Coordinates of C-alpha atoms and ligand atoms in Angstrom, one line a residue:
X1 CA 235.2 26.5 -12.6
X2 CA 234.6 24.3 -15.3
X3 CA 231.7 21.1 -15.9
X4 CA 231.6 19.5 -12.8
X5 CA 228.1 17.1 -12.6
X6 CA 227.6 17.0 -9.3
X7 CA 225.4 14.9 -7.8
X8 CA 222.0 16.3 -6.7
X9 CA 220.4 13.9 -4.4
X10 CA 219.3 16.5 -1.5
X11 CA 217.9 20.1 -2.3
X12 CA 217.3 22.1 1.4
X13 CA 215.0 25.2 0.6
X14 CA 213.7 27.6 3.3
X15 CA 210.8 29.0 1.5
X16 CA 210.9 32.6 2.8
X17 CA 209.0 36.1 1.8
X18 CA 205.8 35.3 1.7
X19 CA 204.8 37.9 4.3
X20 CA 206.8 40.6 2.0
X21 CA 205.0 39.2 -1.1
X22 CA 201.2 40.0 0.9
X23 CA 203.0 43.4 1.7
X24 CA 203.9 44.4 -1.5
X25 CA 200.4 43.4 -3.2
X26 CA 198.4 45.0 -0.2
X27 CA 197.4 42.1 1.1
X28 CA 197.0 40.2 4.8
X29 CA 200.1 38.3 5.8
X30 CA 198.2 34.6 5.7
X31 CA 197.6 35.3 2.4
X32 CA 200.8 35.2 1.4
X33 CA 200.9 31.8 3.1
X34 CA 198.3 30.5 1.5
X35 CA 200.1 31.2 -2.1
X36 CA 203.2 30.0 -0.7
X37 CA 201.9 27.1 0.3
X38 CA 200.4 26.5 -3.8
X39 CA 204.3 27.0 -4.7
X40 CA 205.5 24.3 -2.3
X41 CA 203.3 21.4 -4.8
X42 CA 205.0 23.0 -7.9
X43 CA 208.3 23.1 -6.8
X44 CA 207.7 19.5 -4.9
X45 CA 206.9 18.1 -8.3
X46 CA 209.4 20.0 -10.1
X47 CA 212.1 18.6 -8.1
X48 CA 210.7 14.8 -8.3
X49 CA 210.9 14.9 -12.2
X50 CA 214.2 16.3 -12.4
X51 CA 215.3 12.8 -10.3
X52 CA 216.2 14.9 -6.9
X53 CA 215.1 11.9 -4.5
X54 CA 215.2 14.5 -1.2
X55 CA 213.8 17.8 -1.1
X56 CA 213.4 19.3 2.4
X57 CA 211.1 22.3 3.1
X58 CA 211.2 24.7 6.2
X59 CA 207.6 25.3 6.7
X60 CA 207.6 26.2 10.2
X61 CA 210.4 27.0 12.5
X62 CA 210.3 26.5 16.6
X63 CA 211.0 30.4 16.5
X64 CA 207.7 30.8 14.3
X65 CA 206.0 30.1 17.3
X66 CA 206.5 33.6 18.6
X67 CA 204.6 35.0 15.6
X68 CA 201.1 36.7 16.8
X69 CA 198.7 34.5 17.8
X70 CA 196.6 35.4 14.2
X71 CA 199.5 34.3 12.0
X72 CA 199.8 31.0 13.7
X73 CA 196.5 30.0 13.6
X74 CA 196.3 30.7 10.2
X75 CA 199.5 28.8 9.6
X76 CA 198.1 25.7 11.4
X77 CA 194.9 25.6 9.5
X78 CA 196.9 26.2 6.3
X79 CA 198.4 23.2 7.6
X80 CA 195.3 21.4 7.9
X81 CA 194.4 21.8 4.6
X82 CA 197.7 21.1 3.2
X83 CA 197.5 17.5 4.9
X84 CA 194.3 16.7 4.6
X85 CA 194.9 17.4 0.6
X86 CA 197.9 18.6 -1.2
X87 CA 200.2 16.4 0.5
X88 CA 197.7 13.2 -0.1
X89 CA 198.0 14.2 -3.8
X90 CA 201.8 13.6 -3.7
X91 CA 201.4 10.6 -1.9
X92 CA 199.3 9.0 -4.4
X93 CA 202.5 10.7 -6.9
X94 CA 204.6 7.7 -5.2
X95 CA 206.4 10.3 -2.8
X96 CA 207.1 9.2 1.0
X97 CA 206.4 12.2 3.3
X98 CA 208.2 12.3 6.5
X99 CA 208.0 15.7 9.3
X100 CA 210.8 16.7 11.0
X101 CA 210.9 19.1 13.7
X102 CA 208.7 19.1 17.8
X103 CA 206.1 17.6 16.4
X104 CA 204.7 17.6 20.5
X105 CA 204.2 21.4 20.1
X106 CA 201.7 20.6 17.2
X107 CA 197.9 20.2 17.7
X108 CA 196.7 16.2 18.7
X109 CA 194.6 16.4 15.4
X110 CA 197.6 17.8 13.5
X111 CA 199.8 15.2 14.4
X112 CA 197.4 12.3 14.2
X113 CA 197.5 13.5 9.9
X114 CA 201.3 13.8 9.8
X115 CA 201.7 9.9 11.4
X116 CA 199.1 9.0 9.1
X117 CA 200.9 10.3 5.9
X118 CA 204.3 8.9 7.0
X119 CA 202.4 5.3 7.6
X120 CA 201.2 5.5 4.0
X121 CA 204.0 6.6 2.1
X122 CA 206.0 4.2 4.1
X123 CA 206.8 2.5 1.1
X124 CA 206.8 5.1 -1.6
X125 CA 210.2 5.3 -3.8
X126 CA 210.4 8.0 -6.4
X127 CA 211.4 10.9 -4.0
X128 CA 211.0 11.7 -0.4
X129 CA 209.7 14.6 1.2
X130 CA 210.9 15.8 4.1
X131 CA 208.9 18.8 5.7
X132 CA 210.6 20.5 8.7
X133 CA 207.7 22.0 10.9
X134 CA 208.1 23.5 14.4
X135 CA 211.6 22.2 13.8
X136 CA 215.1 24.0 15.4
X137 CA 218.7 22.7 14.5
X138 CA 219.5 23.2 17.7
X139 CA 217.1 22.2 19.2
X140 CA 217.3 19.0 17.2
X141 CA 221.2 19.0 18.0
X142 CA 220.3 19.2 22.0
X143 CA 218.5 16.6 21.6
X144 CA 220.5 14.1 20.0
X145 CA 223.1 15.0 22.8
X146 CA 220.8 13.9 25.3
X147 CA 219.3 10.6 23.6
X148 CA 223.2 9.6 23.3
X149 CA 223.7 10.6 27.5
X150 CA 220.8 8.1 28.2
X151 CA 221.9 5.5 25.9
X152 CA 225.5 6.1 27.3
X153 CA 224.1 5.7 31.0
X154 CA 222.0 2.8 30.6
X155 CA 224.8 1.0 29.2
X156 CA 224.0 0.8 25.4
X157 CA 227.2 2.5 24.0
X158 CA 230.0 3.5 25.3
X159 CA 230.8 7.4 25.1
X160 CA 234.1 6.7 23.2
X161 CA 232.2 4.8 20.9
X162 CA 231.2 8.2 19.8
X163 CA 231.5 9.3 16.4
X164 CA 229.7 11.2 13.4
X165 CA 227.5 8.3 12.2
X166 CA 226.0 7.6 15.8
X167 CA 225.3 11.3 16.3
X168 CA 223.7 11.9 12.8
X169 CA 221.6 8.5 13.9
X170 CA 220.2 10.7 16.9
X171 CA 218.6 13.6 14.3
X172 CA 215.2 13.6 12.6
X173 CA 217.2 13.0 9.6
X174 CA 218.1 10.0 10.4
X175 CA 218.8 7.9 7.3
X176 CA 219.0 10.8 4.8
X177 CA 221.8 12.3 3.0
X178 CA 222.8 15.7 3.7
X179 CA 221.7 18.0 1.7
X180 CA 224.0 19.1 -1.3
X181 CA 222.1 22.2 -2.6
X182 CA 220.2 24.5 0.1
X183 CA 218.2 27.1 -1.6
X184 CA 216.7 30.5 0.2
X185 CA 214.0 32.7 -1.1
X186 CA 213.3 36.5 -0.4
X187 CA 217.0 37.8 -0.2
X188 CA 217.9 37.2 3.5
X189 CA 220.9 35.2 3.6
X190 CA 221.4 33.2 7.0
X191 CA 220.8 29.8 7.9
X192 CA 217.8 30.8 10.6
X193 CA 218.3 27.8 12.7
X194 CA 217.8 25.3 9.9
X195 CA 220.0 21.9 9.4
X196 CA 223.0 23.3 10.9
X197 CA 224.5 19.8 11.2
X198 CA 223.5 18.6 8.1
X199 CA 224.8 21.4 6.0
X200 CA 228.1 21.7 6.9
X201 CA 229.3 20.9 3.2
X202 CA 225.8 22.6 1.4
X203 CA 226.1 24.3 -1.4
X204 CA 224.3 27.9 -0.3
X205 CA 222.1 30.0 -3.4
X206 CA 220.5 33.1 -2.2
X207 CA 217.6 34.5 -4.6
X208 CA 215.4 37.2 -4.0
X209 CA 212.7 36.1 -5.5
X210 CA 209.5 35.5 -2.6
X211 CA 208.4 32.1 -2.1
X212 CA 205.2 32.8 -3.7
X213 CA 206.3 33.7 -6.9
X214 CA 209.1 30.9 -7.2
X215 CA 209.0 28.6 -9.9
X216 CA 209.9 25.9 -11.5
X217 CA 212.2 27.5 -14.3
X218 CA 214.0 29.5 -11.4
X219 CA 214.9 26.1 -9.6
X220 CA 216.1 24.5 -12.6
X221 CA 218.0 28.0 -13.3
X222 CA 219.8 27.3 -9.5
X223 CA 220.5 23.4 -10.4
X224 CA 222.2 24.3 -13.4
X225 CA 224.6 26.9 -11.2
X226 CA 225.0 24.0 -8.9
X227 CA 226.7 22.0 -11.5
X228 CA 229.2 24.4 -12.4
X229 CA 230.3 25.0 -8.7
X230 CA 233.5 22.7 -7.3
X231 CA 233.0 21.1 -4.3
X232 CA 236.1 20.4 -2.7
X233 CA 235.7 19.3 1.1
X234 CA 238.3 20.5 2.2
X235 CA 241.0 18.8 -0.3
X236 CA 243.6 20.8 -2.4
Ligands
IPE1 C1 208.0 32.3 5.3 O1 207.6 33.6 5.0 C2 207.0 31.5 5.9 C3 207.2 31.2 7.3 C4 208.2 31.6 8.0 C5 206.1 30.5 8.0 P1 207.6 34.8 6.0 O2 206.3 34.8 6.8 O3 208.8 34.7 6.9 O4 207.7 36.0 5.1 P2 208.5 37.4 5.4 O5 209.9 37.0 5.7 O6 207.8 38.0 6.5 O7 208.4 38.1 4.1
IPE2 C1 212.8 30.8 8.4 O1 212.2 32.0 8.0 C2 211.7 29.8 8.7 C3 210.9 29.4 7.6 C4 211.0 29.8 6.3 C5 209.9 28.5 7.9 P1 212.0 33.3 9.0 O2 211.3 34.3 8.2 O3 211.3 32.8 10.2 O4 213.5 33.7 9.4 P2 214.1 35.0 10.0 O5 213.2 35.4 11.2 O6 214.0 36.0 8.9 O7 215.5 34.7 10.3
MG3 MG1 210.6 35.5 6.8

């Protein structure tokens, strides 16, 4: 216990619950998205001003894909929307946007907007947004293993040349600091498939609060938490 100040550079969220919120207000599922997705530019900004420089979001996970056919398609052209507007607001806020995640299983037209947004906030510097859509830890993990097997047959590296910083090199993240804080909404606590290698030292906050009706106040409430909590790594 005590006054630690951690450092905050990387705040993981997966924004769950807003299914449950639509539920519990009598309303269609994709309606819930859709104020979701108004939460995601709050807390986006929120997180800039207090000087977090990473925020990652799980929008989408490869698993979401098995979600009715409805709910998708409403998710996709939520997505649309979202890229076409909201995220060119925060790129004009001086905030890089980068996806991670299977970007292949994406429409053409949706991933023509993404590589669009990632060309022009190339060079943006006040914070970075990382957006994991149709994205799997696993998945991502698999395929870092096999990028490395060709690299290791074709002579690039040797296979005892190995080591943590090679392998992290192989992930979408590539570049980014792990996260420090990871933040779920809606009162499930597990990990659902999300950064497994990047969290392995994550500080974990559970809140059941739904996605749609998280704010700003509530995420500063979580930082301040953070600070107090001793991170040890493993040391006595
Ligand atoms: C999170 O909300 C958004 C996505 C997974 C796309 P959910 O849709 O999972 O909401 P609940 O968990 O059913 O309430
Ligand atoms: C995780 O939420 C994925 C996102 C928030 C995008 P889910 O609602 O899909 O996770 P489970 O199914 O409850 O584990
Ligand atoms: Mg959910």
């Amino acid at each position: 216990m005590g006054t630690t100040n951690n450092q905050l550079r990387h705040i993981a969220i997966i924004m769950d619950g807003n299914g449950r919120w639509a539920q519990k207000h009598g309303l269609p599922r994709n309606v819930g998205h859709q104020k979701g997705a108004e939460t995601v530019l709050e807390i986006a900004r929120a997180a800039k001003e207090m000087g977090v420089k990473y925020l990652t979001l799980y929008a989408f996970s490869t698993e979401n894909w098995k979600r009715s056919p409805e709910e998708v398609e409403g998710l996709m052209n939520l997505l649309r929307n979202y890229l076409s507007r909201n995220f060119k607001q925060l790129a004009q806020e001086d905030v890089r946007i980068l996806f991670i995640g299977e970007r292949q299983m994406l429409a053409s037209d949706i991933q023509k907007q993404m590589q669009h947004l990632e060309q022009t906030t190339e060079n943006n510097k006040s914070a970075t947004l990382l957006v994991a859509l149709s994205y799997g830890a696993r998945q991502e993990i698999v395929q870092a293993a096999r990028l490395l097997a060709e690299k290791v047959k074709s002579g690039d590296i040797l296979s005892k040349d190995i080591d943590e910083k090679t392998f992290s090199d192989m992930l979408y993240t590539k570049g980014v600091p792990d996260p420090d804080l990871l933040i779920r909404t809606s009162g499930e606590q597990r990990l659902s498939n999300y950064l497994l290698w990047q969290m392995a030292y994550t500080e974990f906050f559970f809140t059941p609060t739904y996605w749609p009706d998280f704010t700003k106040d509530e995420l500063k409430n979580i930082i301040e938490q953070f600070q107090q909590r001793e991170r040890r790594y493993g040391k006595a």
